[in-house]
PDB file of C-alpha atoms in Angstrom:
ATOM      1  CA  UNK A   1      18.768 -12.947 -30.643  1.00 81.00           C
ATOM      2  CA  UNK A   2      15.237 -11.883 -31.502  1.00 83.00           C
ATOM      3  CA  UNK A   3      13.918 -12.285 -35.054  1.00 88.00           C
ATOM      4  CA  UNK A   4      13.935  -9.125 -37.202  1.00 82.00           C
ATOM      5  CA  UNK A   5      10.126  -9.021 -37.228  1.00 81.00           C
ATOM      6  CA  UNK A   6       9.882  -9.221 -33.420  1.00 82.00           C
ATOM      7  CA  UNK A   7       7.800  -6.302 -32.109  1.00 76.00           C
ATOM      8  CA  UNK A   8       8.916  -4.634 -28.906  1.00 76.00           C
ATOM      9  CA  UNK A   9       6.056  -3.030 -27.041  1.00 79.00           C
ATOM     10  CA  UNK A  10       4.829  -1.814 -23.725  1.00 77.00           C
ATOM     11  CA  UNK A  11       1.654  -1.555 -21.732  1.00 78.00           C
ATOM     12  CA  UNK A  12       0.344   0.368 -18.779  1.00 76.00           C
ATOM     13  CA  UNK A  13      -2.904   0.728 -16.933  1.00 80.00           C
ATOM     14  CA  UNK A  14      -4.336   4.242 -17.051  1.00 82.00           C
ATOM     15  CA  UNK A  15      -4.113   4.509 -13.263  1.00 84.00           C
ATOM     16  CA  UNK A  16      -0.366   3.936 -13.521  1.00 86.00           C
ATOM     17  CA  UNK A  17       0.192   6.729 -15.984  1.00 87.00           C
ATOM     18  CA  UNK A  18      -2.635   9.157 -16.750  1.00 89.00           C
ATOM     19  CA  UNK A  19      -3.184  11.260 -13.650  1.00 91.00           C
ATOM     20  CA  UNK A  20      -5.682  14.102 -14.208  1.00 91.00           C
ATOM     21  CA  UNK A  21      -8.228  12.113 -12.253  1.00 89.00           C
ATOM     22  CA  UNK A  22     -10.871  14.856 -12.220  1.00 87.00           C
ATOM     23  CA  UNK A  23     -10.217  16.602 -15.535  1.00 92.00           C
ATOM     24  CA  UNK A  24     -12.421  16.752 -18.606  1.00 93.00           C
ATOM     25  CA  UNK A  25     -15.265  14.720 -17.130  1.00 90.00           C
ATOM     26  CA  UNK A  26     -13.146  11.649 -16.384  1.00 88.00           C
ATOM     27  CA  UNK A  27     -14.947  10.591 -13.201  1.00 88.00           C
ATOM     28  CA  UNK A  28     -13.671   8.457 -10.357  1.00 92.00           C
ATOM     29  CA  UNK A  29     -12.575   4.848 -10.707  1.00 91.00           C
ATOM     30  CA  UNK A  30     -11.772   2.225  -8.098  1.00 92.00           C
ATOM     31  CA  UNK A  31      -8.093   3.176  -8.135  1.00 92.00           C
ATOM     32  CA  UNK A  32      -8.916   6.724  -7.042  1.00 94.00           C
ATOM     33  CA  UNK A  33     -10.216   5.396  -3.709  1.00 96.00           C
ATOM     34  CA  UNK A  34      -7.680   2.624  -3.104  1.00 95.00           C
ATOM     35  CA  UNK A  35      -4.485   4.523  -2.268  1.00 94.00           C
ATOM     36  CA  UNK A  36      -2.729   1.368  -1.056  1.00 93.00           C
ATOM     37  CA  UNK A  37      -4.051  -0.852  -3.854  1.00 89.00           C
ATOM     38  CA  UNK A  38      -5.287  -4.276  -2.783  1.00 86.00           C
ATOM     39  CA  UNK A  39      -3.349  -4.190   0.508  1.00 91.00           C
ATOM     40  CA  UNK A  40      -5.427  -1.410   2.023  1.00 91.00           C
ATOM     41  CA  UNK A  41      -9.060  -0.442   2.446  1.00 94.00           C
ATOM     42  CA  UNK A  42     -11.089   1.725   0.109  1.00 94.00           C
ATOM     43  CA  UNK A  43     -11.446   5.347   1.157  1.00 96.00           C
ATOM     44  CA  UNK A  44     -14.690   7.294   0.850  1.00 95.00           C
ATOM     45  CA  UNK A  45     -13.048   9.919  -1.369  1.00 96.00           C
ATOM     46  CA  UNK A  46      -9.646  10.273  -3.047  1.00 96.00           C
ATOM     47  CA  UNK A  47      -6.906  11.016  -0.513  1.00 97.00           C
ATOM     48  CA  UNK A  48      -3.590  12.890  -0.717  1.00 94.00           C
ATOM     49  CA  UNK A  49      -1.522   9.729  -0.264  1.00 95.00           C
ATOM     50  CA  UNK A  50      -2.856   8.204  -3.500  1.00 95.00           C
ATOM     51  CA  UNK A  51      -0.021   8.612  -6.018  1.00 94.00           C
ATOM     52  CA  UNK A  52      -2.283   7.280  -8.803  1.00 92.00           C
ATOM     53  CA  UNK A  53      -4.215  10.568  -8.823  1.00 94.00           C
ATOM     54  CA  UNK A  54      -1.224  12.231 -10.519  1.00 93.00           C
ATOM     55  CA  UNK A  55       0.773   9.146 -11.577  1.00 92.00           C
ATOM     56  CA  UNK A  56       3.324  10.123 -14.257  1.00 92.00           C
ATOM     57  CA  UNK A  57       0.902  12.732 -15.654  1.00 94.00           C
ATOM     58  CA  UNK A  58       0.605  11.111 -19.078  1.00 92.00           C
ATOM     59  CA  UNK A  59      -2.592  13.098 -19.601  1.00 93.00           C
ATOM     60  CA  UNK A  60      -0.534  16.280 -19.890  1.00 96.00           C
ATOM     61  CA  UNK A  61       2.791  14.786 -21.052  1.00 95.00           C
ATOM     62  CA  UNK A  62       1.702  12.126 -23.556  1.00 94.00           C
ATOM     63  CA  UNK A  63       3.573  13.729 -26.477  1.00 96.00           C
ATOM     64  CA  UNK A  64       6.887  13.577 -24.610  1.00 95.00           C
ATOM     65  CA  UNK A  65       6.192  10.050 -23.388  1.00 91.00           C
ATOM     66  CA  UNK A  66       5.248   8.708 -26.823  1.00 92.00           C
ATOM     67  CA  UNK A  67       8.365  10.275 -28.313  1.00 93.00           C
ATOM     68  CA  UNK A  68      10.380   8.327 -25.714  1.00 91.00           C
ATOM     69  CA  UNK A  69       8.646   5.093 -26.757  1.00 86.00           C
ATOM     70  CA  UNK A  70       9.791   5.713 -30.316  1.00 88.00           C
ATOM     71  CA  UNK A  71      13.362   6.465 -29.196  1.00 89.00           C
ATOM     72  CA  UNK A  72      13.391   3.152 -27.328  1.00 85.00           C
ATOM     73  CA  UNK A  73      12.304   1.347 -30.500  1.00 82.00           C
ATOM     74  CA  UNK A  74       8.886   0.253 -29.260  1.00 80.00           C
ATOM     75  CA  UNK A  75       6.445  -0.507 -32.052  1.00 77.00           C
ATOM     76  CA  UNK A  76       3.210  -0.857 -30.127  1.00 74.00           C
ATOM     77  CA  UNK A  77       1.659   0.270 -26.900  1.00 74.00           C
ATOM     78  CA  UNK A  78      -1.416  -1.064 -25.135  1.00 70.00           C
ATOM     79  CA  UNK A  79      -3.791   1.712 -24.161  1.00 69.00           C
ATOM     80  CA  UNK A  80      -6.754   1.497 -21.768  1.00 68.00           C
ATOM     81  CA  UNK A  81      -9.828   3.400 -22.888  1.00 65.00           C
ATOM     82  CA  UNK A  82     -12.990   2.592 -20.917  1.00 66.00           C
ATOM     83  CA  UNK A  83     -12.968   4.990 -18.010  1.00 68.00           C
ATOM     84  CA  UNK A  84     -12.213   8.298 -19.774  1.00 72.00           C
ATOM     85  CA  UNK A  85     -14.848   7.496 -22.414  1.00 80.00           C
ATOM     86  CA  UNK A  86     -17.545   6.285 -20.037  1.00 85.00           C
ATOM     87  CA  UNK A  87     -16.771   7.859 -16.640  1.00 86.00           C
ATOM     88  CA  UNK A  88     -19.699   6.225 -14.848  1.00 88.00           C
ATOM     89  CA  UNK A  89     -19.461   2.994 -16.843  1.00 86.00           C
ATOM     90  CA  UNK A  90     -23.116   2.926 -17.870  1.00 90.00           C
ATOM     91  CA  UNK A  91     -23.655   6.072 -19.964  1.00 91.00           C
ATOM     92  CA  UNK A  92     -25.409   5.821 -23.295  1.00 92.00           C
ATOM     93  CA  UNK A  93     -23.094   8.411 -24.875  1.00 92.00           C
ATOM     94  CA  UNK A  94     -19.312   8.612 -24.454  1.00 91.00           C
ATOM     95  CA  UNK A  95     -17.460  11.543 -22.910  1.00 91.00           C
ATOM     96  CA  UNK A  96     -16.396  13.619 -25.928  1.00 93.00           C
ATOM     97  CA  UNK A  97     -13.310  15.004 -24.163  1.00 92.00           C
ATOM     98  CA  UNK A  98     -12.203  11.437 -23.379  1.00 88.00           C
ATOM     99  CA  UNK A  99     -12.613  10.534 -27.055  1.00 89.00           C
ATOM    100  CA  UNK A 100     -10.665  13.624 -28.118  1.00 93.00           C
ATOM    101  CA  UNK A 101      -7.810  12.790 -25.727  1.00 91.00           C
ATOM    102  CA  UNK A 102      -7.393   9.269 -27.056  1.00 88.00           C
ATOM    103  CA  UNK A 103      -7.736  10.448 -30.659  1.00 92.00           C
ATOM    104  CA  UNK A 104      -4.783  12.749 -29.948  1.00 94.00           C
ATOM    105  CA  UNK A 105      -2.846   9.902 -28.268  1.00 92.00           C
ATOM    106  CA  UNK A 106      -3.451   7.601 -31.254  1.00 91.00           C
ATOM    107  CA  UNK A 107      -2.416  10.338 -33.701  1.00 95.00           C
ATOM    108  CA  UNK A 108       0.790  10.890 -31.740  1.00 94.00           C
ATOM    109  CA  UNK A 109       1.524   7.147 -31.726  1.00 91.00           C
ATOM    110  CA  UNK A 110       0.983   6.914 -35.482  1.00 93.00           C
ATOM    111  CA  UNK A 111       3.253   9.938 -36.004  1.00 95.00           C
ATOM    112  CA  UNK A 112       6.113   7.801 -34.644  1.00 92.00           C
ATOM    113  CA  UNK A 113       5.099   4.506 -36.239  1.00 89.00           C
ATOM    114  CA  UNK A 114       3.731   3.081 -32.989  1.00 87.00           C
ATOM    115  CA  UNK A 115       0.586   0.977 -33.231  1.00 85.00           C
ATOM    116  CA  UNK A 116      -1.756   1.527 -30.282  1.00 85.00           C
ATOM    117  CA  UNK A 117      -3.464  -1.641 -29.048  1.00 82.00           C
ATOM    118  CA  UNK A 118      -6.606  -0.893 -27.077  1.00 81.00           C
ATOM    119  CA  UNK A 119      -7.813  -2.659 -23.963  1.00 78.00           C
ATOM    120  CA  UNK A 120     -11.281  -1.897 -22.686  1.00 74.00           C
ATOM    121  CA  UNK A 121     -10.420  -1.988 -19.015  1.00 73.00           C
ATOM    122  CA  UNK A 122      -7.161  -2.635 -17.231  1.00 73.00           C
ATOM    123  CA  UNK A 123      -7.478  -2.483 -13.475  1.00 77.00           C
ATOM    124  CA  UNK A 124      -9.740   0.545 -13.134  1.00 82.00           C
ATOM    125  CA  UNK A 125     -13.457  -0.053 -13.108  1.00 86.00           C
ATOM    126  CA  UNK A 126     -15.495   3.161 -12.872  1.00 89.00           C
ATOM    127  CA  UNK A 127     -16.311   3.689  -9.176  1.00 91.00           C
ATOM    128  CA  UNK A 128     -20.017   4.247  -9.862  1.00 91.00           C
ATOM    129  CA  UNK A 129     -20.260   0.947 -11.728  1.00 89.00           C
ATOM    130  CA  UNK A 130     -18.348  -0.960  -9.027  1.00 88.00           C
ATOM    131  CA  UNK A 131     -20.835   0.260  -6.403  1.00 90.00           C
ATOM    132  CA  UNK A 132     -23.789  -1.001  -8.452  1.00 85.00           C
ATOM    133  CA  UNK A 133     -22.502  -4.565  -8.704  1.00 73.00           C
TER     134      UNK A 133
END
């Protein structure tokens, strides 16, 4: 039996859920060119066999998905925020559409009493930045 104050939560990496890989100035990340993950080579450009390009389409379905989290009794969710905010990884100013998307995600979480926990990067370095290193 878990204590009454135990918090159930969940976490995903953006490449596992967001999709919309070229919308609203997002930019490419390393997951967009690794369709087989670490077991396959990088491709020069995103390819059709890369399921992460669409994933579960959280970018367009986040309201439905967050409502499900609430129905399951989850109280927090870890959210990755680097890549949509800084598509190249080295900009001086963030991508305003990326900020607006996550503002909407956070508002939706709060609507259902879910506390978003933010990670800076979870398994998806901006492609431009990875090529500079």
